[in-house]
């Protein structure tokens, strides 16, 4: 049961083969057993979870269940959930019990009847690509516990990879769903900006942040996405669009599909074995009837520099609210008001967060704004325009998710620039606001390789279709790490 | 040469007349218990987001149209970043590079009588922003208490060019602006509650020289403080310069108790606000249709009404300004004229500005609560015009209307027999009696004492119980005494 | 370009993050490494390119002026470091 897809679990719940309480208990027990080593969960609250499961069972019994009612899920600890400790991986919020629900949480709990298993570990305030910046310690990759799971949604990824949860929520500001999905052999999708409400999702970089599903397959992601999306009047950037069923096109044949390969994603800088795995996936797509076309994203090499101006700029401002006045951590000892701020923030934030706050403060400060912030915004436009051009000749873009497989814990943590470059293929998608996903496409030395699919705006259903057809003809996504059963 | 020119620009924060905050659905009602009107968005809980209040934008458009400004087809909300405990997000959402209202001007008279002149002040811009909370400094074991009820209240910040040259001009501008925002219904103008606050940028220079360094006096919430603060600041700056010290740009506070300004201790590094477009809010787009709708809803503006009062009703500029100080006064005046007739516009103006105003003032009433309605007053003035009653009797009738002794001037005149005596024969009889009874006065008058004449008039009026037509009494007396 | 130690300290103060001398020194090195990466942008001619502040080219949506939020002070202040009489307490604010 623990390896079943959401669809299978849904069928089992509907046919009363298992109750939500039983299913949730199964996963809670696995968390008890596996989490001490993996460290994927920051907060687990068995009573809360079982209360939700009982409510779900009642809903199923009353005959008003939705497709995912009673399904347990892990929530990235960036989503505020009423009554739950919501830490965002930071000491700053290590005591913050949210007094309200994020829209995504409300949709999953109140509307869909899903059951939260707990809150998953993450890079502090989603700033990181390895989960090593969490105040609650690093997360181990279930495929190799000496390696990182990726980040920032590393706890969510490790939780699913170790089957402590059948699915999880993630958020993606520069690759934080796709990169950990790639490094943990999962399927994860970052939707078009504005499709999933950001209300209650603790902001890192507001113009880039987007929540999305992480699961074992494209089909599961489609089902989850159906529960997460929707217009939210509490989010000014939420898009008011007609509802769609993201699973509707899963089985559509790929004949005639044009897959664009950006030459910039296939040059130097990518591990050769990773590249080989991606190449064999491309061959598979040819067999499925897709046409492969060459495209170019000429400004993509500027995406990391532009991102490390825009994201820290927005973050420096977004994180100003953490000042020790209304909630969260306050330094135990301080002098005057400014000293209270400075000590609270020095102690409450970790090194990477402070680094980005300083970068952001600097690029917005007087005399530097034009050269950095404005220039980065102009380059952002160039990067977005590249995609507009590319999508004139292809339907989806394909490439590697990350330049390498999971790296060793501690390997890059001393060198921020090396860490930043691990998101080199994912960041442009956030800058443009496009949907992107990662799905398993092979292994290198026993470690998963992810490939990335990028779609045009609102083309999530097509991305899921392209991923699903591939997952019908290969079994990479079904492989399990050793010692997880 | 020892002359100094004062240069003043004002930034006014007008609280907009909305029921909810600019970016959240919390109430803006005044006087609630601390922090009971600070919702998750106002408190900047992690994860919350702003959504713009449409009414606040409506108010901004109204203002822009009322001052002949350009309403920007696209304006942008920016974050102004600084740390302060009354600023929960660590930034204020405001407008920076692209404000919603650009340009415009306000004209108003300064001074009265001979020295009165018309002043025109150009506006730089007006932008939408959120208010901050309040720090309470009473002692909480040496700490300050923070109330965030006000945080997120919609404000329109109205910025002038440095066009004013005296504290009188600044106060006249502020009064005119205050009247205007109330007139067009975008601000209740309650200065005690902080709904209308002025910051004054003050500098001095020798005429013809470039602008001097300015200091900004923050948060002046009465016209008197505005004047006192500017006057003090101007004198202070002149003294500094004359004693050889340069003025440093600074933000200062006015202390009404001492009448002095002093430099604020916070905000030293606040000049680096790191403004950038708020990524949570998209550009505010205002189409021609929206502007046209608001234009259609705008009432006749005080400046237009003032012109009309001068041109159509023949009022003086001073009277026209006084009568357009608020919509309520103007409405009352116009309703009075509607009953009394346009020919009586000047007496109507006097009655409203002098007699009625004094009576209201005595009772501490607003004009809207006047016991004498505009129609009643108009009816009364009509009876003066057609000589049914004299001005003196009219005051009695007015008092009777005030105390509710009758529904109209006519009813009171009738009931109390106050109709003026205009019958020459009747008046002549009274005059003869008085002349006969007061030979002393007659003799004094004839000896050249004009005062004695007045005494005789008084005697006649007394005998007529005040109802004799004064002009006729005068004429007849003169005739008889000359004869 | 590279940041001086004074600049690091100034932005740390602007951001209200206390940094010790040694932290400032370490941060200076890291920031300069990051800015080397960022400097790649400077070679690009972006004249005439409209800056992109949002992922979508849309305009702001507006809400009706209505009170939708009730008083939840007790819940909100239950997570506050220090309150009294319904107020958040902070070290004395000096204006
Ligand atoms: Mg100002
Ligand atoms: Zn302001």
Short mmCIF file of N, CA and C in Angstrom, two decimals, chain C:
data_model
loop_
_atom_site.label_atom_id
_atom_site.label_comp_id
_atom_site.label_asym_id
_atom_site.label_seq_id
_atom_site.Cartn_x
_atom_site.Cartn_y
_atom_site.Cartn_z
N UNK C 1 33.95 45.48 -9.44
CA UNK C 1 33.85 46.21 -8.17
C UNK C 1 33.90 45.25 -7.00
N UNK C 2 34.21 45.74 -5.85
CA UNK C 2 34.09 44.89 -4.67
C UNK C 2 33.68 45.74 -3.48
N UNK C 3 33.01 45.08 -2.54
CA UNK C 3 32.48 45.79 -1.38
C UNK C 3 33.56 45.99 -0.34
N UNK C 4 33.56 47.16 0.24
CA UNK C 4 34.48 47.40 1.35
C UNK C 4 33.82 46.88 2.64
N UNK C 5 34.65 46.75 3.65
CA UNK C 5 34.14 46.31 4.94
C UNK C 5 33.11 47.31 5.49
N UNK C 6 33.38 48.59 5.23
CA UNK C 6 32.44 49.61 5.71
C UNK C 6 31.08 49.45 5.03
N UNK C 7 31.12 49.13 3.72
CA UNK C 7 29.86 48.93 3.00
C UNK C 7 29.09 47.74 3.57
N UNK C 8 29.81 46.67 3.88
CA UNK C 8 29.16 45.50 4.45
C UNK C 8 28.49 45.90 5.78
N UNK C 9 29.22 46.66 6.56
CA UNK C 9 28.65 47.06 7.84
C UNK C 9 27.46 48.01 7.68
N UNK C 10 27.55 48.84 6.67
CA UNK C 10 26.45 49.78 6.45
C UNK C 10 25.19 49.04 6.02
N UNK C 11 25.33 48.10 5.08
CA UNK C 11 24.11 47.39 4.65
C UNK C 11 23.60 46.47 5.76
N UNK C 12 24.51 45.94 6.57
CA UNK C 12 24.06 45.13 7.71
C UNK C 12 23.26 45.98 8.67
N UNK C 13 23.67 47.22 8.84
CA UNK C 13 22.90 48.11 9.72
C UNK C 13 21.56 48.46 9.09
N UNK C 14 21.57 48.77 7.79
CA UNK C 14 20.30 49.06 7.10
C UNK C 14 19.34 47.90 7.23
N UNK C 15 19.88 46.68 7.17
CA UNK C 15 19.05 45.46 7.24
C UNK C 15 18.81 45.03 8.67
N UNK C 16 19.33 45.77 9.63
CA UNK C 16 19.19 45.44 11.05
C UNK C 16 19.62 44.00 11.32
N UNK C 17 20.83 43.69 10.91
CA UNK C 17 21.44 42.40 11.23
C UNK C 17 22.77 42.70 11.89
N UNK C 18 22.91 42.28 13.13
CA UNK C 18 24.17 42.54 13.82
C UNK C 18 25.27 41.64 13.22
N UNK C 19 26.38 42.24 12.87
CA UNK C 19 27.53 41.42 12.43
C UNK C 19 28.77 41.84 13.22
N UNK C 20 29.48 40.84 13.66
CA UNK C 20 30.74 41.13 14.35
C UNK C 20 31.80 41.47 13.30
N UNK C 21 32.92 41.97 13.76
CA UNK C 21 34.03 42.29 12.88
C UNK C 21 34.41 41.08 12.00
N UNK C 22 34.54 39.93 12.66
CA UNK C 22 35.00 38.74 11.92
C UNK C 22 33.93 38.25 10.96
N UNK C 23 32.65 38.33 11.38
CA UNK C 23 31.56 37.94 10.48
C UNK C 23 31.54 38.86 9.26
N UNK C 24 31.73 40.14 9.51
CA UNK C 24 31.72 41.10 8.41
C UNK C 24 32.81 40.77 7.40
N UNK C 25 33.95 40.37 7.92
CA UNK C 25 35.08 40.03 7.05
C UNK C 25 34.77 38.80 6.20
N UNK C 26 34.21 37.77 6.84
CA UNK C 26 33.84 36.55 6.11
C UNK C 26 32.75 36.86 5.09
N UNK C 27 31.76 37.65 5.52
CA UNK C 27 30.66 38.02 4.63
C UNK C 27 31.17 38.80 3.43
N UNK C 28 32.11 39.68 3.69
CA UNK C 28 32.68 40.49 2.61
C UNK C 28 33.24 39.60 1.51
N UNK C 29 33.97 38.56 1.93
CA UNK C 29 34.55 37.64 0.94
C UNK C 29 33.46 36.93 0.14
N UNK C 30 32.44 36.43 0.84
CA UNK C 30 31.37 35.70 0.15
C UNK C 30 30.59 36.62 -0.78
N UNK C 31 30.27 37.81 -0.29
CA UNK C 31 29.49 38.72 -1.12
C UNK C 31 30.28 39.10 -2.37
N UNK C 32 31.56 39.29 -2.21
CA UNK C 32 32.35 39.65 -3.38
C UNK C 32 32.39 38.53 -4.41
N UNK C 33 32.39 37.29 -3.92
CA UNK C 33 32.31 36.15 -4.84
C UNK C 33 30.99 36.16 -5.60
N UNK C 34 29.92 36.43 -4.87
CA UNK C 34 28.59 36.45 -5.49
C UNK C 34 28.48 37.61 -6.47
N UNK C 35 29.04 38.75 -6.09
CA UNK C 35 28.95 39.90 -6.99
C UNK C 35 29.79 39.72 -8.25
N UNK C 36 30.82 38.90 -8.15
CA UNK C 36 31.58 38.58 -9.37
C UNK C 36 30.66 37.89 -10.38
N UNK C 37 29.83 36.99 -9.85
CA UNK C 37 28.85 36.28 -10.68
C UNK C 37 27.83 37.28 -11.24
N UNK C 38 27.34 38.14 -10.36
CA UNK C 38 26.30 39.09 -10.74
C UNK C 38 26.80 40.09 -11.79
N UNK C 39 28.09 40.42 -11.69
CA UNK C 39 28.65 41.42 -12.60
C UNK C 39 28.53 41.02 -14.06
N UNK C 40 28.32 39.73 -14.36
CA UNK C 40 28.14 39.30 -15.76
C UNK C 40 27.04 40.11 -16.44
N UNK C 41 26.09 40.56 -15.65
CA UNK C 41 24.97 41.32 -16.22
C UNK C 41 25.42 42.63 -16.83
N UNK C 42 26.50 43.16 -16.28
CA UNK C 42 26.86 44.53 -16.67
C UNK C 42 27.30 44.63 -18.12
N UNK C 43 27.72 43.52 -18.69
CA UNK C 43 28.19 43.55 -20.08
C UNK C 43 27.03 43.61 -21.07
N UNK C 44 25.80 43.39 -20.59
CA UNK C 44 24.67 43.29 -21.51
C UNK C 44 24.08 44.67 -21.78
N UNK C 45 23.89 44.96 -23.06
CA UNK C 45 23.24 46.21 -23.44
C UNK C 45 21.73 46.03 -23.35
N UNK C 46 21.13 46.68 -22.39
CA UNK C 46 19.68 46.52 -22.20
C UNK C 46 18.93 47.81 -22.50
N UNK C 47 19.57 48.71 -23.24
CA UNK C 47 18.88 49.95 -23.55
C UNK C 47 17.57 49.64 -24.28
N UNK C 48 16.51 50.31 -23.86
CA UNK C 48 15.22 50.13 -24.52
C UNK C 48 14.45 48.91 -24.06
N UNK C 49 15.01 48.12 -23.16
CA UNK C 49 14.29 46.95 -22.67
C UNK C 49 13.47 47.35 -21.45
N UNK C 50 12.19 47.06 -21.51
CA UNK C 50 11.28 47.39 -20.41
C UNK C 50 11.57 46.48 -19.21
N UNK C 51 11.87 47.07 -18.04
CA UNK C 51 12.13 46.22 -16.87
C UNK C 51 10.91 45.34 -16.55
N UNK C 52 11.16 44.13 -16.10
CA UNK C 52 10.07 43.18 -15.84
C UNK C 52 10.00 42.95 -14.33
N UNK C 53 8.95 43.52 -13.70
CA UNK C 53 8.82 43.43 -12.25
C UNK C 53 7.95 42.26 -11.83
N UNK C 54 7.12 41.78 -12.73
CA UNK C 54 6.20 40.70 -12.40
C UNK C 54 6.27 39.62 -13.47
N UNK C 55 5.86 38.44 -13.08
CA UNK C 55 5.89 37.33 -14.04
C UNK C 55 4.73 37.42 -15.03
N UNK C 56 3.82 38.35 -14.81
CA UNK C 56 2.65 38.45 -15.69
C UNK C 56 2.43 39.91 -16.05
N UNK C 57 1.99 40.13 -17.27
CA UNK C 57 1.71 41.50 -17.72
C UNK C 57 0.25 41.81 -17.48
N UNK C 58 -0.12 41.96 -16.24
CA UNK C 58 -1.52 42.20 -15.91
C UNK C 58 -1.62 43.45 -15.05
N UNK C 59 -2.85 43.88 -14.80
CA UNK C 59 -3.02 45.04 -13.94
C UNK C 59 -3.63 44.60 -12.61
N UNK C 60 -3.51 45.49 -11.64
CA UNK C 60 -3.94 45.19 -10.27
C UNK C 60 -5.45 44.98 -10.21
N UNK C 61 -5.84 43.91 -9.54
CA UNK C 61 -7.25 43.65 -9.28
C UNK C 61 -7.64 44.42 -8.02
N UNK C 62 -8.90 44.81 -7.94
CA UNK C 62 -9.33 45.64 -6.81
C UNK C 62 -10.42 44.93 -6.01
N UNK C 63 -10.39 45.19 -4.71
CA UNK C 63 -11.45 44.62 -3.88
C UNK C 63 -12.45 45.73 -3.52
N UNK C 64 -13.69 45.31 -3.25
CA UNK C 64 -14.70 46.27 -2.82
C UNK C 64 -14.37 46.72 -1.41
N UNK C 65 -14.77 47.95 -1.11
CA UNK C 65 -14.51 48.50 0.22
C UNK C 65 -15.53 47.91 1.20
N UNK C 66 -15.15 46.83 1.86
CA UNK C 66 -16.06 46.18 2.83
C UNK C 66 -15.21 45.60 3.95
N UNK C 67 -15.76 45.64 5.15
CA UNK C 67 -15.06 45.06 6.30
C UNK C 67 -15.34 43.56 6.31
N UNK C 68 -14.28 42.79 6.15
CA UNK C 68 -14.43 41.33 6.10
C UNK C 68 -13.70 40.64 7.23
N UNK C 69 -12.88 41.39 7.97
CA UNK C 69 -12.06 40.76 9.01
C UNK C 69 -12.58 41.10 10.40
N UNK C 70 -12.75 40.07 11.21
CA UNK C 70 -13.22 40.27 12.57
C UNK C 70 -12.02 40.42 13.51
N UNK C 71 -12.30 40.80 14.74
CA UNK C 71 -11.24 40.93 15.75
C UNK C 71 -10.73 39.55 16.16
N UNK C 72 -9.43 39.33 15.95
CA UNK C 72 -8.83 38.06 16.38
C UNK C 72 -7.59 38.36 17.22
N UNK C 73 -7.66 39.45 17.97
CA UNK C 73 -6.48 39.88 18.71
C UNK C 73 -5.92 38.79 19.62
N UNK C 74 -6.80 38.10 20.33
CA UNK C 74 -6.31 37.09 21.28
C UNK C 74 -5.49 36.04 20.55
N UNK C 75 -5.99 35.57 19.42
CA UNK C 75 -5.27 34.53 18.66
C UNK C 75 -3.95 35.09 18.13
N UNK C 76 -3.99 36.29 17.59
CA UNK C 76 -2.77 36.85 17.02
C UNK C 76 -1.72 37.15 18.09
N UNK C 77 -2.19 37.61 19.24
CA UNK C 77 -1.21 37.98 20.27
C UNK C 77 -0.73 36.77 21.06
N UNK C 78 -1.37 35.62 20.87
CA UNK C 78 -0.90 34.42 21.59
C UNK C 78 0.49 34.01 21.09
N UNK C 79 0.89 34.47 19.91
CA UNK C 79 2.21 34.10 19.40
C UNK C 79 3.21 35.26 19.52
N UNK C 80 2.82 36.31 20.23
CA UNK C 80 3.69 37.49 20.32
C UNK C 80 4.71 37.36 21.44
N UNK C 81 5.93 37.85 21.23
CA UNK C 81 6.95 37.78 22.28
C UNK C 81 6.52 38.49 23.56
N UNK C 82 5.94 39.69 23.45
CA UNK C 82 5.57 40.41 24.67
C UNK C 82 4.41 41.36 24.38
N UNK C 83 3.33 41.21 25.16
CA UNK C 83 2.19 42.12 25.00
C UNK C 83 1.70 42.56 26.38
N UNK C 84 1.00 43.66 26.40
CA UNK C 84 0.33 44.11 27.62
C UNK C 84 -0.82 45.00 27.23
N UNK C 85 -1.95 44.78 27.87
CA UNK C 85 -3.14 45.60 27.61
C UNK C 85 -3.46 45.66 26.12
N UNK C 86 -3.25 44.55 25.42
CA UNK C 86 -3.57 44.51 24.00
C UNK C 86 -2.53 45.16 23.10
N UNK C 87 -1.43 45.62 23.69
CA UNK C 87 -0.38 46.28 22.91
C UNK C 87 0.83 45.37 22.78
N UNK C 88 1.54 45.49 21.66
CA UNK C 88 2.82 44.81 21.51
C UNK C 88 3.88 45.66 22.20
N UNK C 89 4.69 45.03 23.00
CA UNK C 89 5.71 45.81 23.71
C UNK C 89 7.07 45.70 23.02
N UNK C 90 7.72 46.86 22.94
CA UNK C 90 9.05 46.93 22.34
C UNK C 90 9.91 47.87 23.21
N UNK C 91 11.23 47.77 23.05
CA UNK C 91 12.07 48.73 23.76
C UNK C 91 11.64 50.15 23.40
N UNK C 92 11.75 51.02 24.34
CA UNK C 92 11.24 52.39 24.20
C UNK C 92 11.54 53.01 22.84
N UNK C 93 10.51 53.50 22.20
CA UNK C 93 10.65 54.17 20.92
C UNK C 93 10.98 55.63 21.18
N UNK C 94 12.09 56.08 20.67
CA UNK C 94 12.48 57.47 20.87
C UNK C 94 12.40 58.20 19.54
N UNK C 95 11.55 59.24 19.53
CA UNK C 95 11.36 59.95 18.25
C UNK C 95 12.35 61.09 18.08
#
